[in-house]
Amino acid sequence: MTDVWKPSVTVAAIVERDGHFLLVEEETSDGIRFNQPAGHLDPNESLEQAVTRETLEEAAVDFTPTALVGLYMSRYLSSRTGLEVTYLRFAFAGELGASHDRPLDYGILRTVWMTREEMLTCQEKHRSPLVLRCVDDYLAGKRAPLSFLYTHPDAIGVLRPADPPALALVK
């Protein structure tokens, strides 16, 4: 049997304030790019925990997800490795909390606030075409409640072997 294909799961925070959207400017193998605070789902965390963590790491602010804006699948050819990567992105709307005096994640140069129109003028500098698509979906009012997501407790923490199945007594 061959290996099963698996996309890379990522999360992104869509934050709007007075018509401006929170972005990070970051160094990538393709040069300096703009993206939402975003990153990969780590082992032993829920999607909501991942987007909260990534926003803190990349923008040094607390983020509380309030809704799912959308699920997005995209494919990318890495200029660094030459390999194809498929991403499955979960984009969340939410609210910012406290700011923290801490360094931004490796490769993050700064945070910026841009209007949609400003984002439109620099699309060639977006990390992915999904950056603008997520903002457009947010502006279109696309929202799903967080209750659409479910993380089984076994997905977080130490995985324990399952109990042996109960044997049915046959009479």
PDB file of C-alpha atoms in Angstrom:
ATOM      1  CA  MET A   1       0.000   0.000   0.000  1.00  0.00           C
ATOM      2  CA  THR A   2       1.279   3.479  -0.820  1.00  0.00           C
ATOM      3  CA  ASP A   3       1.442   6.386   1.590  1.00  0.00           C
ATOM      4  CA  VAL A   4      -1.768   8.290   2.180  1.00  0.00           C
ATOM      5  CA  TRP A   5      -1.693  11.877   0.910  1.00  0.00           C
ATOM      6  CA  LYS A   6      -2.151  14.431   3.694  1.00  0.00           C
ATOM      7  CA  PRO A   7      -2.496  18.199   3.368  1.00  0.00           C
ATOM      8  CA  SER A   8      -0.762  20.580   5.778  1.00  0.00           C
ATOM      9  CA  VAL A   9      -3.357  21.985   8.172  1.00  0.00           C
ATOM     10  CA  THR A  10      -3.033  25.700   8.893  1.00  0.00           C
ATOM     11  CA  VAL A  11      -5.033  28.322  10.765  1.00  0.00           C
ATOM     12  CA  ALA A  12      -5.394  32.074  10.178  1.00  0.00           C
ATOM     13  CA  ALA A  13      -6.797  34.960  12.223  1.00  0.00           C
ATOM     14  CA  ILE A  14      -8.993  37.487  10.402  1.00  0.00           C
ATOM     15  CA  VAL A  15      -9.079  40.630  12.536  1.00  0.00           C
ATOM     16  CA  GLU A  16     -10.802  43.843  11.425  1.00  0.00           C
ATOM     17  CA  ARG A  17     -10.618  47.183  13.206  1.00  0.00           C
ATOM     18  CA  ASP A  18     -12.137  50.352  11.725  1.00  0.00           C
ATOM     19  CA  GLY A  19     -11.963  48.967   8.184  1.00  0.00           C
ATOM     20  CA  HIS A  20      -8.346  47.812   8.557  1.00  0.00           C
ATOM     21  CA  PHE A  21      -7.135  44.214   8.766  1.00  0.00           C
ATOM     22  CA  LEU A  22      -4.299  42.890  10.883  1.00  0.00           C
ATOM     23  CA  LEU A  23      -1.473  41.439   8.809  1.00  0.00           C
ATOM     24  CA  VAL A  24       2.078  40.400   9.479  1.00  0.00           C
ATOM     25  CA  GLU A  25       4.995  41.173   7.216  1.00  0.00           C
ATOM     26  CA  GLU A  26       7.273  38.162   7.096  1.00  0.00           C
ATOM     27  CA  GLU A  27      10.423  36.840   5.486  1.00  0.00           C
ATOM     28  CA  THR A  28       9.779  33.755   3.345  1.00  0.00           C
ATOM     29  CA  SER A  29      11.783  31.721   0.866  1.00  0.00           C
ATOM     30  CA  ASP A  30       9.984  33.786  -1.808  1.00  0.00           C
ATOM     31  CA  GLY A  31      10.930  37.126  -0.236  1.00  0.00           C
ATOM     32  CA  ILE A  32       9.057  39.470   2.091  1.00  0.00           C
ATOM     33  CA  ARG A  33       5.322  38.753   2.098  1.00  0.00           C
ATOM     34  CA  PHE A  34       2.104  39.778   3.860  1.00  0.00           C
ATOM     35  CA  ASN A  35      -0.153  37.263   5.584  1.00  0.00           C
ATOM     36  CA  GLN A  36      -2.718  37.095   8.317  1.00  0.00           C
ATOM     37  CA  PRO A  37      -1.311  35.857  11.623  1.00  0.00           C
ATOM     38  CA  ALA A  38      -1.270  32.211  10.602  1.00  0.00           C
ATOM     39  CA  GLY A  39       0.566  28.951  10.935  1.00  0.00           C
ATOM     40  CA  HIS A  40       0.432  25.217  11.251  1.00  0.00           C
ATOM     41  CA  LEU A  41      -1.706  23.172  13.583  1.00  0.00           C
ATOM     42  CA  ASP A  42       0.631  21.613  16.144  1.00  0.00           C
ATOM     43  CA  PRO A  43       0.209  18.177  17.699  1.00  0.00           C
ATOM     44  CA  ASN A  44      -2.052  18.039  20.753  1.00  0.00           C
ATOM     45  CA  GLU A  45      -3.981  21.254  20.130  1.00  0.00           C
ATOM     46  CA  SER A  46      -7.403  22.170  18.802  1.00  0.00           C
ATOM     47  CA  LEU A  47      -7.874  24.456  15.806  1.00  0.00           C
ATOM     48  CA  GLU A  48      -9.046  27.234  18.132  1.00  0.00           C
ATOM     49  CA  GLN A  49      -5.959  26.812  20.340  1.00  0.00           C
ATOM     50  CA  ALA A  50      -3.734  26.887  17.251  1.00  0.00           C
ATOM     51  CA  VAL A  51      -5.094  30.198  15.917  1.00  0.00           C
ATOM     52  CA  THR A  52      -4.849  31.745  19.385  1.00  0.00           C
ATOM     53  CA  ARG A  53      -1.223  30.581  19.735  1.00  0.00           C
ATOM     54  CA  GLU A  54      -0.201  31.650  16.232  1.00  0.00           C
ATOM     55  CA  THR A  55      -1.657  35.143  16.701  1.00  0.00           C
ATOM     56  CA  LEU A  56       0.201  35.564  19.975  1.00  0.00           C
ATOM     57  CA  GLU A  57       3.463  34.309  18.438  1.00  0.00           C
ATOM     58  CA  GLU A  58       3.250  36.358  15.241  1.00  0.00           C
ATOM     59  CA  ALA A  59       1.502  39.544  16.377  1.00  0.00           C
ATOM     60  CA  ALA A  60       2.119  39.562  20.176  1.00  0.00           C
ATOM     61  CA  VAL A  61      -1.594  39.987  20.912  1.00  0.00           C
ATOM     62  CA  ASP A  62      -4.226  37.763  22.478  1.00  0.00           C
ATOM     63  CA  PHE A  63      -6.850  36.506  20.039  1.00  0.00           C
ATOM     64  CA  THR A  64     -10.185  34.937  20.842  1.00  0.00           C
ATOM     65  CA  PRO A  65     -11.826  33.211  17.868  1.00  0.00           C
ATOM     66  CA  THR A  66     -15.555  33.910  17.612  1.00  0.00           C
ATOM     67  CA  ALA A  67     -16.498  32.303  14.276  1.00  0.00           C
ATOM     68  CA  LEU A  68     -15.163  30.215  11.433  1.00  0.00           C
ATOM     69  CA  VAL A  69     -14.950  32.312   8.255  1.00  0.00           C
ATOM     70  CA  GLY A  70     -14.136  29.425   5.975  1.00  0.00           C
ATOM     71  CA  LEU A  71     -12.122  26.372   5.026  1.00  0.00           C
ATOM     72  CA  TYR A  72      -9.741  26.796   2.123  1.00  0.00           C
ATOM     73  CA  MET A  73      -7.607  24.367   0.173  1.00  0.00           C
ATOM     74  CA  SER A  74      -4.703  25.555  -1.945  1.00  0.00           C
ATOM     75  CA  ARG A  75      -1.629  24.084  -3.555  1.00  0.00           C
ATOM     76  CA  TYR A  76       1.817  25.633  -3.650  1.00  0.00           C
ATOM     77  CA  LEU A  77       5.091  24.745  -5.343  1.00  0.00           C
ATOM     78  CA  SER A  78       7.916  25.511  -2.929  1.00  0.00           C
ATOM     79  CA  SER A  79      10.684  27.526  -4.573  1.00  0.00           C
ATOM     80  CA  ARG A  80      13.004  26.326  -1.802  1.00  0.00           C
ATOM     81  CA  THR A  81      12.408  22.565  -2.054  1.00  0.00           C
ATOM     82  CA  GLY A  82      10.733  22.228  -5.443  1.00  0.00           C
ATOM     83  CA  LEU A  83       8.035  20.120  -3.777  1.00  0.00           C
ATOM     84  CA  GLU A  84       4.284  20.540  -4.057  1.00  0.00           C
ATOM     85  CA  VAL A  85       2.482  21.300  -0.793  1.00  0.00           C
ATOM     86  CA  THR A  86      -1.275  21.345  -0.305  1.00  0.00           C
ATOM     87  CA  TYR A  87      -2.645  23.484   2.502  1.00  0.00           C
ATOM     88  CA  LEU A  88      -5.984  23.154   4.253  1.00  0.00           C
ATOM     89  CA  ARG A  89      -6.580  26.525   5.936  1.00  0.00           C
ATOM     90  CA  PHE A  90      -9.118  27.200   8.675  1.00  0.00           C
ATOM     91  CA  ALA A  91      -9.727  30.968   8.866  1.00  0.00           C
ATOM     92  CA  PHE A  92     -11.235  32.426  12.028  1.00  0.00           C
ATOM     93  CA  ALA A  93     -12.812  35.780  12.787  1.00  0.00           C
ATOM     94  CA  GLY A  94     -12.230  36.962  16.306  1.00  0.00           C
ATOM     95  CA  GLU A  95     -11.425  39.642  18.798  1.00  0.00           C
ATOM     96  CA  LEU A  96      -8.104  40.984  19.962  1.00  0.00           C
ATOM     97  CA  GLY A  97      -7.258  41.190  23.615  1.00  0.00           C
ATOM     98  CA  ALA A  98      -4.161  42.400  25.414  1.00  0.00           C
ATOM     99  CA  SER A  99      -0.934  43.277  23.627  1.00  0.00           C
ATOM    100  CA  HIS A 100       2.275  41.765  24.951  1.00  0.00           C
ATOM    101  CA  ASP A 101       5.800  43.117  25.014  1.00  0.00           C
ATOM    102  CA  ARG A 102       7.483  40.103  23.488  1.00  0.00           C
ATOM    103  CA  PRO A 103       9.489  39.340  20.376  1.00  0.00           C
ATOM    104  CA  LEU A 104       7.557  38.320  17.284  1.00  0.00           C
ATOM    105  CA  ASP A 105       8.002  34.802  15.903  1.00  0.00           C
ATOM    106  CA  TYR A 106      11.072  33.987  13.798  1.00  0.00           C
ATOM    107  CA  GLY A 107      10.789  35.586  10.363  1.00  0.00           C
ATOM    108  CA  ILE A 108       8.042  38.050  11.323  1.00  0.00           C
ATOM    109  CA  LEU A 109       9.260  41.590  10.656  1.00  0.00           C
ATOM    110  CA  ARG A 110       6.282  43.578  11.935  1.00  0.00           C
ATOM    111  CA  THR A 111       2.526  43.815  12.177  1.00  0.00           C
ATOM    112  CA  VAL A 112       0.602  46.136   9.857  1.00  0.00           C
ATOM    113  CA  TRP A 113      -3.011  47.238   9.468  1.00  0.00           C
ATOM    114  CA  MET A 114      -4.303  47.549   5.903  1.00  0.00           C
ATOM    115  CA  THR A 115      -7.631  48.281   4.307  1.00  0.00           C
ATOM    116  CA  ARG A 116      -8.920  45.878   1.691  1.00  0.00           C
ATOM    117  CA  GLU A 117      -8.063  48.451  -0.973  1.00  0.00           C
ATOM    118  CA  GLU A 118      -4.470  48.662   0.280  1.00  0.00           C
ATOM    119  CA  MET A 119      -4.273  44.879   0.265  1.00  0.00           C
ATOM    120  CA  LEU A 120      -5.575  44.837  -3.301  1.00  0.00           C
ATOM    121  CA  THR A 121      -2.690  47.048  -4.463  1.00  0.00           C
ATOM    122  CA  CYS A 122      -0.017  44.672  -3.132  1.00  0.00           C
ATOM    123  CA  GLN A 123      -1.433  41.230  -4.002  1.00  0.00           C
ATOM    124  CA  GLU A 124       1.887  40.158  -5.505  1.00  0.00           C
ATOM    125  CA  LYS A 125       3.335  40.488  -1.991  1.00  0.00           C
ATOM    126  CA  HIS A 126       0.719  38.241  -0.335  1.00  0.00           C
ATOM    127  CA  ARG A 127       1.959  34.949   1.069  1.00  0.00           C
ATOM    128  CA  SER A 128      -0.941  33.238  -0.674  1.00  0.00           C
ATOM    129  CA  PRO A 129      -3.992  34.161  -2.758  1.00  0.00           C
ATOM    130  CA  LEU A 130      -5.998  33.079   0.278  1.00  0.00           C
ATOM    131  CA  VAL A 131      -5.024  36.249   2.173  1.00  0.00           C
ATOM    132  CA  LEU A 132      -7.389  38.432   0.149  1.00  0.00           C
ATOM    133  CA  ARG A 133      -9.981  35.667  -0.313  1.00  0.00           C
ATOM    134  CA  CYS A 134     -10.348  35.290   3.475  1.00  0.00           C
ATOM    135  CA  VAL A 135     -10.835  39.061   3.863  1.00  0.00           C
ATOM    136  CA  ASP A 136     -13.411  39.083   1.063  1.00  0.00           C
ATOM    137  CA  ASP A 137     -15.315  36.209   2.671  1.00  0.00           C
ATOM    138  CA  TYR A 138     -15.186  38.014   6.020  1.00  0.00           C
ATOM    139  CA  LEU A 139     -16.524  41.208   4.425  1.00  0.00           C
ATOM    140  CA  ALA A 140     -19.283  39.164   2.724  1.00  0.00           C
ATOM    141  CA  GLY A 141     -20.409  38.100   6.198  1.00  0.00           C
ATOM    142  CA  LYS A 142     -19.450  34.449   5.896  1.00  0.00           C
ATOM    143  CA  ARG A 143     -19.441  32.968   9.388  1.00  0.00           C
ATOM    144  CA  ALA A 144     -20.022  29.549  10.870  1.00  0.00           C
ATOM    145  CA  PRO A 145     -20.367  29.065  14.604  1.00  0.00           C
ATOM    146  CA  LEU A 146     -17.412  27.517  16.425  1.00  0.00           C
ATOM    147  CA  SER A 147     -19.778  24.730  17.445  1.00  0.00           C
ATOM    148  CA  PHE A 148     -19.279  23.387  13.890  1.00  0.00           C
ATOM    149  CA  LEU A 149     -15.824  22.304  15.064  1.00  0.00           C
ATOM    150  CA  TYR A 150     -15.332  19.441  17.456  1.00  0.00           C
ATOM    151  CA  THR A 151     -12.070  18.284  18.960  1.00  0.00           C
ATOM    152  CA  HIS A 152     -12.263  14.919  20.663  1.00  0.00           C
ATOM    153  CA  PRO A 153     -10.407  14.926  24.001  1.00  0.00           C
ATOM    154  CA  ASP A 154      -8.087  12.194  22.686  1.00  0.00           C
ATOM    155  CA  ALA A 155      -6.719  14.686  20.137  1.00  0.00           C
ATOM    156  CA  ILE A 156      -5.229  16.790  22.929  1.00  0.00           C
ATOM    157  CA  GLY A 157      -2.746  15.454  25.451  1.00  0.00           C
ATOM    158  CA  VAL A 158      -1.417  11.960  25.916  1.00  0.00           C
ATOM    159  CA  LEU A 159      -3.058   9.298  23.793  1.00  0.00           C
ATOM    160  CA  ARG A 160      -3.923   6.208  25.772  1.00  0.00           C
ATOM    161  CA  PRO A 161      -4.611   2.783  24.281  1.00  0.00           C
ATOM    162  CA  ALA A 162      -8.297   2.081  23.856  1.00  0.00           C
ATOM    163  CA  ASP A 163      -9.996  -0.343  26.164  1.00  0.00           C
ATOM    164  CA  PRO A 164     -10.491  -3.744  24.562  1.00  0.00           C
ATOM    165  CA  PRO A 165     -13.932  -3.978  22.971  1.00  0.00           C
ATOM    166  CA  ALA A 166     -16.563  -5.572  25.133  1.00  0.00           C
ATOM    167  CA  LEU A 167     -17.346  -9.097  24.078  1.00  0.00           C
ATOM    168  CA  ALA A 168     -20.989  -9.786  23.497  1.00  0.00           C
ATOM    169  CA  LEU A 169     -22.264 -12.916  25.145  1.00  0.00           C
ATOM    170  CA  VAL A 170     -24.073 -15.133  22.683  1.00  0.00           C
ATOM    171  CA  LYS A 171     -26.758 -17.438  24.091  1.00  0.00           C
TER     172      LYS A 171
END
